[in-house]
PDB file of C-alpha atoms in Angstrom:
ATOM      1  CA  UNK A   1     -32.189 -31.525  40.861  1.00  0.00           C
ATOM      2  CA  UNK A   2     -31.019 -27.789  40.530  1.00  0.00           C
ATOM      3  CA  UNK A   3     -32.094 -25.905  43.391  1.00  0.00           C
ATOM      4  CA  UNK A   4     -31.520 -22.736  45.632  1.00  0.00           C
ATOM      5  CA  UNK A   5     -31.176 -22.260  49.403  1.00  0.00           C
ATOM      6  CA  UNK A   6     -34.305 -21.393  51.163  1.00  0.00           C
ATOM      7  CA  UNK A   7     -32.966 -18.031  52.206  1.00  0.00           C
ATOM      8  CA  UNK A   8     -31.793 -16.763  48.783  1.00  0.00           C
ATOM      9  CA  UNK A   9     -35.546 -17.655  47.435  1.00  0.00           C
ATOM     10  CA  UNK A  10     -37.075 -16.060  50.541  1.00  0.00           C
ATOM     11  CA  UNK A  11     -35.105 -12.746  50.251  1.00  0.00           C
ATOM     12  CA  UNK A  12     -36.754 -12.395  46.721  1.00  0.00           C
ATOM     13  CA  UNK A  13     -40.197 -13.452  48.063  1.00  0.00           C
ATOM     14  CA  UNK A  14     -39.867 -10.714  50.935  1.00  0.00           C
ATOM     15  CA  UNK A  15     -38.994  -8.200  48.431  1.00  0.00           C
ATOM     16  CA  UNK A  16     -41.891  -8.784  46.535  1.00  0.00           C
ATOM     17  CA  UNK A  17     -44.349  -9.461  49.353  1.00  0.00           C
ATOM     18  CA  UNK A  18     -43.339  -6.097  50.856  1.00  0.00           C
ATOM     19  CA  UNK A  19     -44.432  -4.319  47.631  1.00  0.00           C
ATOM     20  CA  UNK A  20     -47.436  -6.290  46.811  1.00  0.00           C
ATOM     21  CA  UNK A  21     -48.636  -7.414  50.291  1.00  0.00           C
ATOM     22  CA  UNK A  22     -52.328  -7.913  48.987  1.00  0.00           C
ATOM     23  CA  UNK A  23     -51.502  -9.970  46.020  1.00  0.00           C
ATOM     24  CA  UNK A  24     -53.419 -13.370  46.164  1.00  0.00           C
ATOM     25  CA  UNK A  25     -51.181 -15.019  43.819  1.00  0.00           C
ATOM     26  CA  UNK A  26     -48.082 -14.322  45.439  1.00  0.00           C
ATOM     27  CA  UNK A  27     -49.299 -15.146  49.052  1.00  0.00           C
ATOM     28  CA  UNK A  28     -51.355 -18.241  47.847  1.00  0.00           C
ATOM     29  CA  UNK A  29     -49.092 -19.949  45.233  1.00  0.00           C
ATOM     30  CA  UNK A  30     -46.044 -19.831  47.666  1.00  0.00           C
ATOM     31  CA  UNK A  31     -47.680 -19.840  51.009  1.00  0.00           C
ATOM     32  CA  UNK A  32     -47.156 -23.596  51.623  1.00  0.00           C
ATOM     33  CA  UNK A  33     -43.441 -23.241  50.530  1.00  0.00           C
ATOM     34  CA  UNK A  34     -42.635 -20.480  52.768  1.00  0.00           C
ATOM     35  CA  UNK A  35     -44.498 -21.729  55.814  1.00  0.00           C
ATOM     36  CA  UNK A  36     -42.671 -24.955  55.358  1.00  0.00           C
ATOM     37  CA  UNK A  37     -39.093 -23.249  55.170  1.00  0.00           C
ATOM     38  CA  UNK A  38     -37.383 -26.188  53.407  1.00  0.00           C
ATOM     39  CA  UNK A  39     -33.498 -26.258  53.191  1.00  0.00           C
ATOM     40  CA  UNK A  40     -33.583 -26.352  49.433  1.00  0.00           C
ATOM     41  CA  UNK A  41     -36.143 -24.808  46.913  1.00  0.00           C
ATOM     42  CA  UNK A  42     -36.490 -26.425  43.471  1.00  0.00           C
ATOM     43  CA  UNK A  43     -35.310 -24.209  40.626  1.00  0.00           C
ATOM     44  CA  UNK A  44     -38.767 -24.479  39.055  1.00  0.00           C
ATOM     45  CA  UNK A  45     -40.161 -22.772  42.133  1.00  0.00           C
ATOM     46  CA  UNK A  46     -37.601 -19.881  42.279  1.00  0.00           C
ATOM     47  CA  UNK A  47     -38.079 -19.249  38.487  1.00  0.00           C
ATOM     48  CA  UNK A  48     -41.884 -19.130  39.048  1.00  0.00           C
ATOM     49  CA  UNK A  49     -41.229 -16.638  41.715  1.00  0.00           C
ATOM     50  CA  UNK A  50     -39.420 -14.360  39.308  1.00  0.00           C
ATOM     51  CA  UNK A  51     -41.974 -14.826  36.695  1.00  0.00           C
ATOM     52  CA  UNK A  52     -44.853 -13.666  39.224  1.00  0.00           C
ATOM     53  CA  UNK A  53     -42.614 -10.735  40.276  1.00  0.00           C
ATOM     54  CA  UNK A  54     -42.466  -9.807  36.694  1.00  0.00           C
ATOM     55  CA  UNK A  55     -46.116 -10.019  36.313  1.00  0.00           C
ATOM     56  CA  UNK A  56     -46.857  -7.986  39.306  1.00  0.00           C
ATOM     57  CA  UNK A  57     -44.405  -5.136  38.953  1.00  0.00           C
ATOM     58  CA  UNK A  58     -44.627  -5.071  35.116  1.00  0.00           C
ATOM     59  CA  UNK A  59     -40.838  -4.468  35.240  1.00  0.00           C
ATOM     60  CA  UNK A  60     -38.961  -6.279  32.683  1.00  0.00           C
ATOM     61  CA  UNK A  61     -35.925  -5.980  34.585  1.00  0.00           C
ATOM     62  CA  UNK A  62     -37.032  -7.301  38.151  1.00  0.00           C
ATOM     63  CA  UNK A  63     -34.396  -9.527  38.333  1.00  0.00           C
ATOM     64  CA  UNK A  64     -32.056  -6.588  38.267  1.00  0.00           C
ATOM     65  CA  UNK A  65     -33.801  -4.858  41.022  1.00  0.00           C
ATOM     66  CA  UNK A  66     -33.796  -7.884  43.122  1.00  0.00           C
ATOM     67  CA  UNK A  67     -30.081  -8.283  42.599  1.00  0.00           C
ATOM     68  CA  UNK A  68     -29.522  -4.696  43.678  1.00  0.00           C
ATOM     69  CA  UNK A  69     -31.555  -5.288  46.944  1.00  0.00           C
ATOM     70  CA  UNK A  70     -29.321  -8.389  47.978  1.00  0.00           C
ATOM     71  CA  UNK A  71     -27.837  -8.436  51.273  1.00  0.00           C
ATOM     72  CA  UNK A  72     -24.899 -10.675  52.304  1.00  0.00           C
ATOM     73  CA  UNK A  73     -26.968 -12.607  54.822  1.00  0.00           C
ATOM     74  CA  UNK A  74     -29.208 -13.583  51.955  1.00  0.00           C
ATOM     75  CA  UNK A  75     -26.276 -15.869  51.036  1.00  0.00           C
ATOM     76  CA  UNK A  76     -26.744 -17.741  54.362  1.00  0.00           C
ATOM     77  CA  UNK A  77     -23.368 -18.928  55.915  1.00  0.00           C
ATOM     78  CA  UNK A  78     -21.445 -18.081  52.756  1.00  0.00           C
ATOM     79  CA  UNK A  79     -22.523 -14.583  53.264  1.00  0.00           C
ATOM     80  CA  UNK A  80     -20.646 -14.506  56.557  1.00  0.00           C
ATOM     81  CA  UNK A  81     -17.801 -16.318  55.063  1.00  0.00           C
ATOM     82  CA  UNK A  82     -17.217 -13.544  52.553  1.00  0.00           C
ATOM     83  CA  UNK A  83     -17.822 -10.802  54.888  1.00  0.00           C
ATOM     84  CA  UNK A  84     -14.855 -11.944  57.004  1.00  0.00           C
ATOM     85  CA  UNK A  85     -12.443 -12.212  54.015  1.00  0.00           C
ATOM     86  CA  UNK A  86      -9.279 -10.338  53.831  1.00  0.00           C
ATOM     87  CA  UNK A  87      -9.716  -8.958  50.353  1.00  0.00           C
ATOM     88  CA  UNK A  88     -11.883  -9.243  47.368  1.00  0.00           C
ATOM     89  CA  UNK A  89      -9.660 -12.020  46.087  1.00  0.00           C
ATOM     90  CA  UNK A  90     -10.489 -14.200  49.071  1.00  0.00           C
ATOM     91  CA  UNK A  91     -13.948 -13.190  48.764  1.00  0.00           C
ATOM     92  CA  UNK A  92     -14.379 -14.277  45.221  1.00  0.00           C
ATOM     93  CA  UNK A  93     -12.536 -17.584  45.832  1.00  0.00           C
ATOM     94  CA  UNK A  94     -14.899 -18.351  48.660  1.00  0.00           C
ATOM     95  CA  UNK A  95     -18.122 -17.716  46.391  1.00  0.00           C
ATOM     96  CA  UNK A  96     -16.605 -19.821  43.736  1.00  0.00           C
ATOM     97  CA  UNK A  97     -15.813 -22.790  45.962  1.00  0.00           C
ATOM     98  CA  UNK A  98     -19.134 -22.746  47.618  1.00  0.00           C
ATOM     99  CA  UNK A  99     -21.514 -20.916  45.411  1.00  0.00           C
ATOM    100  CA  UNK A 100     -23.853 -24.109  45.242  1.00  0.00           C
ATOM    101  CA  UNK A 101     -25.102 -23.857  48.604  1.00  0.00           C
ATOM    102  CA  UNK A 102     -26.644 -20.497  47.590  1.00  0.00           C
ATOM    103  CA  UNK A 103     -27.864 -21.394  44.274  1.00  0.00           C
ATOM    104  CA  UNK A 104     -26.913 -24.743  42.718  1.00  0.00           C
ATOM    105  CA  UNK A 105     -28.099 -23.514  39.160  1.00  0.00           C
ATOM    106  CA  UNK A 106     -24.981 -22.061  37.420  1.00  0.00           C
ATOM    107  CA  UNK A 107     -21.283 -22.318  37.142  1.00  0.00           C
ATOM    108  CA  UNK A 108     -18.848 -19.417  38.053  1.00  0.00           C
ATOM    109  CA  UNK A 109     -15.509 -19.453  36.610  1.00  0.00           C
ATOM    110  CA  UNK A 110     -12.592 -16.829  37.389  1.00  0.00           C
ATOM    111  CA  UNK A 111      -9.851 -15.898  34.971  1.00  0.00           C
ATOM    112  CA  UNK A 112      -7.332 -12.933  34.890  1.00  0.00           C
ATOM    113  CA  UNK A 113      -4.409 -11.620  32.811  1.00  0.00           C
ATOM    114  CA  UNK A 114      -1.807  -8.886  33.591  1.00  0.00           C
ATOM    115  CA  UNK A 115      -4.419  -6.086  33.775  1.00  0.00           C
ATOM    116  CA  UNK A 116      -8.013  -7.336  34.167  1.00  0.00           C
ATOM    117  CA  UNK A 117      -9.965 -10.108  35.923  1.00  0.00           C
ATOM    118  CA  UNK A 118     -13.335 -11.879  34.630  1.00  0.00           C
ATOM    119  CA  UNK A 119     -15.911 -13.612  36.344  1.00  0.00           C
ATOM    120  CA  UNK A 120     -18.132 -15.890  33.984  1.00  0.00           C
ATOM    121  CA  UNK A 121     -21.409 -17.465  35.043  1.00  0.00           C
ATOM    122  CA  UNK A 122     -23.111 -19.869  32.900  1.00  0.00           C
ATOM    123  CA  UNK A 123     -26.512 -21.445  33.799  1.00  0.00           C
ATOM    124  CA  UNK A 124     -26.370 -25.244  34.313  1.00  0.00           C
ATOM    125  CA  UNK A 125     -29.798 -25.630  32.549  1.00  0.00           C
ATOM    126  CA  UNK A 126     -31.771 -22.641  30.444  1.00  0.00           C
ATOM    127  CA  UNK A 127     -32.769 -19.872  32.694  1.00  0.00           C
ATOM    128  CA  UNK A 128     -35.011 -16.940  32.116  1.00  0.00           C
ATOM    129  CA  UNK A 129     -33.287 -13.588  31.885  1.00  0.00           C
ATOM    130  CA  UNK A 130     -34.552 -12.694  35.470  1.00  0.00           C
ATOM    131  CA  UNK A 131     -32.580 -15.167  37.133  1.00  0.00           C
ATOM    132  CA  UNK A 132     -29.464 -14.255  35.309  1.00  0.00           C
ATOM    133  CA  UNK A 133     -29.937 -10.561  35.995  1.00  0.00           C
ATOM    134  CA  UNK A 134     -30.343 -11.172  39.728  1.00  0.00           C
ATOM    135  CA  UNK A 135     -27.291 -13.332  39.961  1.00  0.00           C
ATOM    136  CA  UNK A 136     -24.923 -10.839  37.823  1.00  0.00           C
ATOM    137  CA  UNK A 137     -26.414  -7.862  39.684  1.00  0.00           C
ATOM    138  CA  UNK A 138     -25.781  -9.456  43.078  1.00  0.00           C
ATOM    139  CA  UNK A 139     -22.108 -10.241  42.316  1.00  0.00           C
ATOM    140  CA  UNK A 140     -21.427  -6.185  42.094  1.00  0.00           C
ATOM    141  CA  UNK A 141     -23.922  -5.366  44.761  1.00  0.00           C
ATOM    142  CA  UNK A 142     -22.029  -7.855  47.261  1.00  0.00           C
ATOM    143  CA  UNK A 143     -18.780  -6.472  46.247  1.00  0.00           C
ATOM    144  CA  UNK A 144     -19.889  -2.784  46.912  1.00  0.00           C
ATOM    145  CA  UNK A 145     -21.239  -3.810  50.390  1.00  0.00           C
ATOM    146  CA  UNK A 146     -17.822  -5.809  51.227  1.00  0.00           C
ATOM    147  CA  UNK A 147     -15.594  -2.901  50.102  1.00  0.00           C
ATOM    148  CA  UNK A 148     -18.011  -0.179  51.036  1.00  0.00           C
ATOM    149  CA  UNK A 149     -17.354   1.324  47.826  1.00  0.00           C
ATOM    150  CA  UNK A 150     -19.242   2.093  44.738  1.00  0.00           C
ATOM    151  CA  UNK A 151     -16.725   0.615  42.467  1.00  0.00           C
ATOM    152  CA  UNK A 152     -17.870  -0.399  38.896  1.00  0.00           C
ATOM    153  CA  UNK A 153     -16.589  -3.172  36.602  1.00  0.00           C
ATOM    154  CA  UNK A 154     -15.462  -2.525  33.116  1.00  0.00           C
ATOM    155  CA  UNK A 155     -17.957  -4.368  31.326  1.00  0.00           C
ATOM    156  CA  UNK A 156     -21.036  -6.514  31.836  1.00  0.00           C
ATOM    157  CA  UNK A 157     -21.759  -9.185  29.167  1.00  0.00           C
ATOM    158  CA  UNK A 158     -25.230 -10.713  29.097  1.00  0.00           C
ATOM    159  CA  UNK A 159     -26.505 -13.662  27.082  1.00  0.00           C
ATOM    160  CA  UNK A 160     -29.698 -12.100  26.020  1.00  0.00           C
ATOM    161  CA  UNK A 161     -30.874  -8.781  24.668  1.00  0.00           C
ATOM    162  CA  UNK A 162     -32.750  -5.852  26.551  1.00  0.00           C
ATOM    163  CA  UNK A 163     -34.342  -2.663  24.849  1.00  0.00           C
ATOM    164  CA  UNK A 164     -32.764   0.769  24.780  1.00  0.00           C
ATOM    165  CA  UNK A 165     -34.374   2.031  27.918  1.00  0.00           C
ATOM    166  CA  UNK A 166     -33.456  -1.182  29.820  1.00  0.00           C
ATOM    167  CA  UNK A 167     -29.987  -0.983  28.672  1.00  0.00           C
ATOM    168  CA  UNK A 168     -29.480   2.471  29.948  1.00  0.00           C
ATOM    169  CA  UNK A 169     -30.849   1.413  33.444  1.00  0.00           C
ATOM    170  CA  UNK A 170     -28.161  -1.257  33.494  1.00  0.00           C
ATOM    171  CA  UNK A 171     -25.428   0.947  32.244  1.00  0.00           C
ATOM    172  CA  UNK A 172     -26.282   3.736  34.862  1.00  0.00           C
ATOM    173  CA  UNK A 173     -26.290   1.367  37.739  1.00  0.00           C
ATOM    174  CA  UNK A 174     -23.145  -1.000  36.779  1.00  0.00           C
ATOM    175  CA  UNK A 175     -21.393   2.136  35.633  1.00  0.00           C
ATOM    176  CA  UNK A 176     -20.030   0.506  32.494  1.00  0.00           C
ATOM    177  CA  UNK A 177     -20.882  -0.712  28.976  1.00  0.00           C
ATOM    178  CA  UNK A 178     -23.265  -3.622  28.776  1.00  0.00           C
ATOM    179  CA  UNK A 179     -22.842  -6.165  25.802  1.00  0.00           C
ATOM    180  CA  UNK A 180     -25.865  -8.117  24.727  1.00  0.00           C
ATOM    181  CA  UNK A 181     -26.536 -11.580  23.101  1.00  0.00           C
ATOM    182  CA  UNK A 182     -22.822 -12.668  24.299  1.00  0.00           C
ATOM    183  CA  UNK A 183     -22.108 -16.270  24.397  1.00  0.00           C
ATOM    184  CA  UNK A 184     -21.719 -15.968  28.177  1.00  0.00           C
ATOM    185  CA  UNK A 185     -22.602 -13.744  31.153  1.00  0.00           C
ATOM    186  CA  UNK A 186     -19.560 -12.177  32.515  1.00  0.00           C
ATOM    187  CA  UNK A 187     -18.341  -9.259  34.534  1.00  0.00           C
ATOM    188  CA  UNK A 188     -14.701  -7.772  33.639  1.00  0.00           C
ATOM    189  CA  UNK A 189     -13.209  -5.632  36.149  1.00  0.00           C
ATOM    190  CA  UNK A 190      -9.557  -4.075  36.846  1.00  0.00           C
ATOM    191  CA  UNK A 191      -7.023  -6.528  38.595  1.00  0.00           C
ATOM    192  CA  UNK A 192      -6.144  -4.191  41.190  1.00  0.00           C
ATOM    193  CA  UNK A 193      -9.781  -4.576  42.662  1.00  0.00           C
ATOM    194  CA  UNK A 194      -8.791  -7.986  44.015  1.00  0.00           C
ATOM    195  CA  UNK A 195      -6.269  -6.513  46.719  1.00  0.00           C
ATOM    196  CA  UNK A 196      -9.093  -4.090  48.135  1.00  0.00           C
ATOM    197  CA  UNK A 197      -9.429  -4.924  51.641  1.00  0.00           C
ATOM    198  CA  UNK A 198     -12.852  -6.186  53.168  1.00  0.00           C
ATOM    199  CA  UNK A 199     -14.289  -3.767  55.652  1.00  0.00           C
ATOM    200  CA  UNK A 200     -15.149  -6.436  58.133  1.00  0.00           C
ATOM    201  CA  UNK A 201     -12.214  -8.578  57.920  1.00  0.00           C
ATOM    202  CA  UNK A 202     -11.826 -11.347  60.682  1.00  0.00           C
ATOM    203  CA  UNK A 203      -9.413 -14.321  59.770  1.00  0.00           C
ATOM    204  CA  UNK A 204     -10.151 -16.354  62.760  1.00  0.00           C
ATOM    205  CA  UNK A 205     -13.950 -16.199  62.049  1.00  0.00           C
ATOM    206  CA  UNK A 206     -13.465 -16.815  58.645  1.00  0.00           C
ATOM    207  CA  UNK A 207     -11.540 -20.023  59.117  1.00  0.00           C
ATOM    208  CA  UNK A 208     -14.293 -21.177  61.253  1.00  0.00           C
ATOM    209  CA  UNK A 209     -17.055 -20.257  59.042  1.00  0.00           C
ATOM    210  CA  UNK A 210     -15.395 -21.941  56.204  1.00  0.00           C
ATOM    211  CA  UNK A 211     -15.378 -25.286  58.070  1.00  0.00           C
ATOM    212  CA  UNK A 212     -19.319 -25.096  58.376  1.00  0.00           C
ATOM    213  CA  UNK A 213     -19.870 -23.966  54.837  1.00  0.00           C
ATOM    214  CA  UNK A 214     -17.570 -27.007  53.627  1.00  0.00           C
ATOM    215  CA  UNK A 215     -19.618 -29.438  55.346  1.00  0.00           C
ATOM    216  CA  UNK A 216     -22.771 -27.895  53.691  1.00  0.00           C
ATOM    217  CA  UNK A 217     -21.311 -28.173  50.346  1.00  0.00           C
ATOM    218  CA  UNK A 218     -20.181 -31.809  50.994  1.00  0.00           C
ATOM    219  CA  UNK A 219     -23.711 -32.788  52.008  1.00  0.00           C
ATOM    220  CA  UNK A 220     -25.075 -30.910  48.857  1.00  0.00           C
ATOM    221  CA  UNK A 221     -22.560 -32.816  46.588  1.00  0.00           C
ATOM    222  CA  UNK A 222     -23.826 -36.056  48.247  1.00  0.00           C
ATOM    223  CA  UNK A 223     -27.316 -35.347  47.325  1.00  0.00           C
ATOM    224  CA  UNK A 224     -26.631 -34.354  43.682  1.00  0.00           C
ATOM    225  CA  UNK A 225     -25.553 -35.727  40.386  1.00  0.00           C
ATOM    226  CA  UNK A 226     -21.732 -35.719  40.832  1.00  0.00           C
ATOM    227  CA  UNK A 227     -21.106 -36.881  37.289  1.00  0.00           C
ATOM    228  CA  UNK A 228     -23.028 -33.725  35.901  1.00  0.00           C
ATOM    229  CA  UNK A 229     -20.877 -31.509  38.387  1.00  0.00           C
ATOM    230  CA  UNK A 230     -17.581 -32.961  37.397  1.00  0.00           C
ATOM    231  CA  UNK A 231     -18.764 -32.466  33.511  1.00  0.00           C
ATOM    232  CA  UNK A 232     -19.738 -28.898  34.103  1.00  0.00           C
ATOM    233  CA  UNK A 233     -16.444 -27.914  35.712  1.00  0.00           C
ATOM    234  CA  UNK A 234     -14.469 -29.508  32.851  1.00  0.00           C
ATOM    235  CA  UNK A 235     -16.657 -27.774  30.460  1.00  0.00           C
ATOM    236  CA  UNK A 236     -16.138 -24.396  32.155  1.00  0.00           C
ATOM    237  CA  UNK A 237     -12.344 -24.728  31.962  1.00  0.00           C
ATOM    238  CA  UNK A 238     -10.876 -22.467  29.009  1.00  0.00           C
ATOM    239  CA  UNK A 239      -8.202 -25.064  28.632  1.00  0.00           C
ATOM    240  CA  UNK A 240      -7.699 -28.470  29.847  1.00  0.00           C
ATOM    241  CA  UNK A 241      -4.039 -27.851  30.567  1.00  0.00           C
ATOM    242  CA  UNK A 242      -3.175 -28.850  33.982  1.00  0.00           C
ATOM    243  CA  UNK A 243      -6.703 -30.080  34.774  1.00  0.00           C
ATOM    244  CA  UNK A 244      -6.645 -33.401  36.942  1.00  0.00           C
ATOM    245  CA  UNK A 245      -8.418 -35.314  39.412  1.00  0.00           C
ATOM    246  CA  UNK A 246      -6.760 -33.452  42.307  1.00  0.00           C
ATOM    247  CA  UNK A 247      -7.828 -29.778  40.965  1.00  0.00           C
ATOM    248  CA  UNK A 248     -11.608 -30.949  40.258  1.00  0.00           C
ATOM    249  CA  UNK A 249     -11.847 -32.845  43.752  1.00  0.00           C
ATOM    250  CA  UNK A 250     -10.602 -29.655  45.431  1.00  0.00           C
ATOM    251  CA  UNK A 251     -13.080 -27.424  43.469  1.00  0.00           C
ATOM    252  CA  UNK A 252     -15.985 -29.851  44.847  1.00  0.00           C
ATOM    253  CA  UNK A 253     -14.441 -29.812  48.160  1.00  0.00           C
ATOM    254  CA  UNK A 254     -13.879 -33.359  48.642  1.00  0.00           C
ATOM    255  CA  UNK A 255     -10.950 -35.969  48.444  1.00  0.00           C
ATOM    256  CA  UNK A 256      -9.558 -37.507  44.986  1.00  0.00           C
ATOM    257  CA  UNK A 257     -10.484 -40.951  46.812  1.00  0.00           C
ATOM    258  CA  UNK A 258     -14.061 -39.861  47.626  1.00  0.00           C
ATOM    259  CA  UNK A 259     -14.812 -38.426  44.162  1.00  0.00           C
ATOM    260  CA  UNK A 260     -13.516 -41.519  42.508  1.00  0.00           C
ATOM    261  CA  UNK A 261     -15.824 -43.796  44.859  1.00  0.00           C
ATOM    262  CA  UNK A 262     -19.001 -41.668  44.102  1.00  0.00           C
ATOM    263  CA  UNK A 263     -18.208 -41.646  40.335  1.00  0.00           C
ATOM    264  CA  UNK A 264     -17.961 -45.246  40.269  1.00  0.00           C
ATOM    265  CA  UNK A 265     -21.261 -45.557  41.913  1.00  0.00           C
ATOM    266  CA  UNK A 266     -22.503 -43.711  38.856  1.00  0.00           C
ATOM    267  CA  UNK A 267     -20.758 -45.962  36.511  1.00  0.00           C
ATOM    268  CA  UNK A 268     -18.121 -43.604  35.316  1.00  0.00           C
ATOM    269  CA  UNK A 269     -14.925 -42.092  36.340  1.00  0.00           C
ATOM    270  CA  UNK A 270     -12.965 -38.924  36.077  1.00  0.00           C
ATOM    271  CA  UNK A 271     -10.821 -40.362  33.148  1.00  0.00           C
ATOM    272  CA  UNK A 272     -14.026 -41.165  31.213  1.00  0.00           C
ATOM    273  CA  UNK A 273     -15.579 -37.613  31.794  1.00  0.00           C
ATOM    274  CA  UNK A 274     -12.228 -35.878  30.808  1.00  0.00           C
ATOM    275  CA  UNK A 275     -12.095 -38.079  27.721  1.00  0.00           C
ATOM    276  CA  UNK A 276     -15.517 -36.987  26.709  1.00  0.00           C
ATOM    277  CA  UNK A 277     -14.814 -33.418  27.220  1.00  0.00           C
ATOM    278  CA  UNK A 278     -11.689 -33.750  25.165  1.00  0.00           C
ATOM    279  CA  UNK A 279     -13.459 -35.435  22.358  1.00  0.00           C
ATOM    280  CA  UNK A 280     -16.195 -32.662  22.463  1.00  0.00           C
ATOM    281  CA  UNK A 281     -13.523 -29.943  22.275  1.00  0.00           C
ATOM    282  CA  UNK A 282     -11.511 -31.711  19.533  1.00  0.00           C
ATOM    283  CA  UNK A 283     -14.782 -31.798  17.248  1.00  0.00           C
ATOM    284  CA  UNK A 284     -15.110 -27.984  17.706  1.00  0.00           C
ATOM    285  CA  UNK A 285     -11.534 -27.208  17.102  1.00  0.00           C
ATOM    286  CA  UNK A 286     -10.587 -29.635  14.241  1.00  0.00           C
ATOM    287  CA  UNK A 287     -10.504 -28.040  10.763  1.00  0.00           C
ATOM    288  CA  UNK A 288      -9.872 -24.444  11.949  1.00  0.00           C
ATOM    289  CA  UNK A 289      -7.318 -24.737  14.478  1.00  0.00           C
ATOM    290  CA  UNK A 290      -3.479 -25.808  14.311  1.00  0.00           C
ATOM    291  CA  UNK A 291      -2.990 -29.175  15.667  1.00  0.00           C
ATOM    292  CA  UNK A 292      -0.334 -27.856  18.365  1.00  0.00           C
ATOM    293  CA  UNK A 293      -2.941 -25.320  19.550  1.00  0.00           C
ATOM    294  CA  UNK A 294      -5.474 -28.347  19.901  1.00  0.00           C
ATOM    295  CA  UNK A 295      -2.722 -30.492  21.753  1.00  0.00           C
ATOM    296  CA  UNK A 296      -2.674 -27.515  24.154  1.00  0.00           C
ATOM    297  CA  UNK A 297      -6.278 -26.877  24.523  1.00  0.00           C
ATOM    298  CA  UNK A 298      -6.999 -30.511  25.278  1.00  0.00           C
ATOM    299  CA  UNK A 299      -4.390 -30.498  28.067  1.00  0.00           C
ATOM    300  CA  UNK A 300      -1.714 -32.742  26.227  1.00  0.00           C
ATOM    301  CA  UNK A 301       2.023 -32.261  26.493  1.00  0.00           C
ATOM    302  CA  UNK A 302       2.763 -34.080  23.035  1.00  0.00           C
ATOM    303  CA  UNK A 303       1.000 -34.430  19.784  1.00  0.00           C
ATOM    304  CA  UNK A 304       1.624 -38.188  19.905  1.00  0.00           C
ATOM    305  CA  UNK A 305      -0.946 -38.213  23.016  1.00  0.00           C
ATOM    306  CA  UNK A 306      -3.510 -36.488  20.525  1.00  0.00           C
ATOM    307  CA  UNK A 307      -2.645 -39.068  17.773  1.00  0.00           C
ATOM    308  CA  UNK A 308      -3.165 -41.783  20.203  1.00  0.00           C
ATOM    309  CA  UNK A 309      -6.915 -40.817  21.326  1.00  0.00           C
ATOM    310  CA  UNK A 310      -7.952 -39.836  17.918  1.00  0.00           C
ATOM    311  CA  UNK A 311      -7.078 -43.294  16.639  1.00  0.00           C
ATOM    312  CA  UNK A 312      -9.068 -44.689  19.635  1.00  0.00           C
ATOM    313  CA  UNK A 313     -11.977 -42.283  18.923  1.00  0.00           C
ATOM    314  CA  UNK A 314     -12.169 -42.268  15.086  1.00  0.00           C
ATOM    315  CA  UNK A 315      -9.575 -45.015  13.938  1.00  0.00           C
ATOM    316  CA  UNK A 316      -7.418 -42.306  12.369  1.00  0.00           C
ATOM    317  CA  UNK A 317      -4.892 -39.770  13.415  1.00  0.00           C
ATOM    318  CA  UNK A 318      -5.889 -36.118  13.423  1.00  0.00           C
ATOM    319  CA  UNK A 319      -4.071 -35.264  10.363  1.00  0.00           C
ATOM    320  CA  UNK A 320      -6.384 -37.519   8.367  1.00  0.00           C
ATOM    321  CA  UNK A 321      -9.588 -35.729   9.782  1.00  0.00           C
ATOM    322  CA  UNK A 322      -9.248 -32.291   8.601  1.00  0.00           C
TER     323      UNK A 322
END
């Protein structure tokens, strides 16, 4: 079940409650949940809160406003972890590894080239635009707090559209162009941002908090569908080259042996999930991509390996399937 931490949910509730104190729907519909303070809040409850927030405010960008208001402590222990990082690179690495303890509702992927860096965030299940807006805005808001800077990304990509007035609001605050109806939600920014030092760096405290956060993530993995988490991580990779059990287990903050054991309980294996992802990508690429490029994209080192799996999948080599 996809969920958020209570702290992440509660910070949005407080923002709305402070502005609509007397609203019966806001107080009544979420009264029991807020009073019980569970460790995790189901995604459906979180999305309902954002829906109520839009109804009360009449603001089609209420998720954007909630993201602007985010504070690092709204991320719980993860907030303290990034706050003690040495630079933005380490802070992003922590967020990528442990994002699930804040909100296990999407998958963040980082990539870079010689000049630019890119953070992509894809929901694990269809989400309304308010949840996406809050998440993407919070990335930039948190970075500005960490660096005590009004830095701006090069571009924001959104998987949905907004009207012209809404677009202007977003572009003014982000300080960059905003592209709509994109295949992914992403932030692009200069590569040299990564070496910018965090104002409150504390390496010893960072190491201690990371141990606490790692345990939280491990517990979360134990209570969630590991099969789906591994499949999501594989799907998020731009290329399957170099992807192996060790790299995926590390991303999940568990040992290879532990991942193997838990996947076996779910009647699958890493090899099976990787094979499924390769087959899915092959079917998307065949017909409009050179075979050698497909070999690389699927993480094979030789075309003979691709020939072998195609015969297993379809009874024919790839040259007969174009």
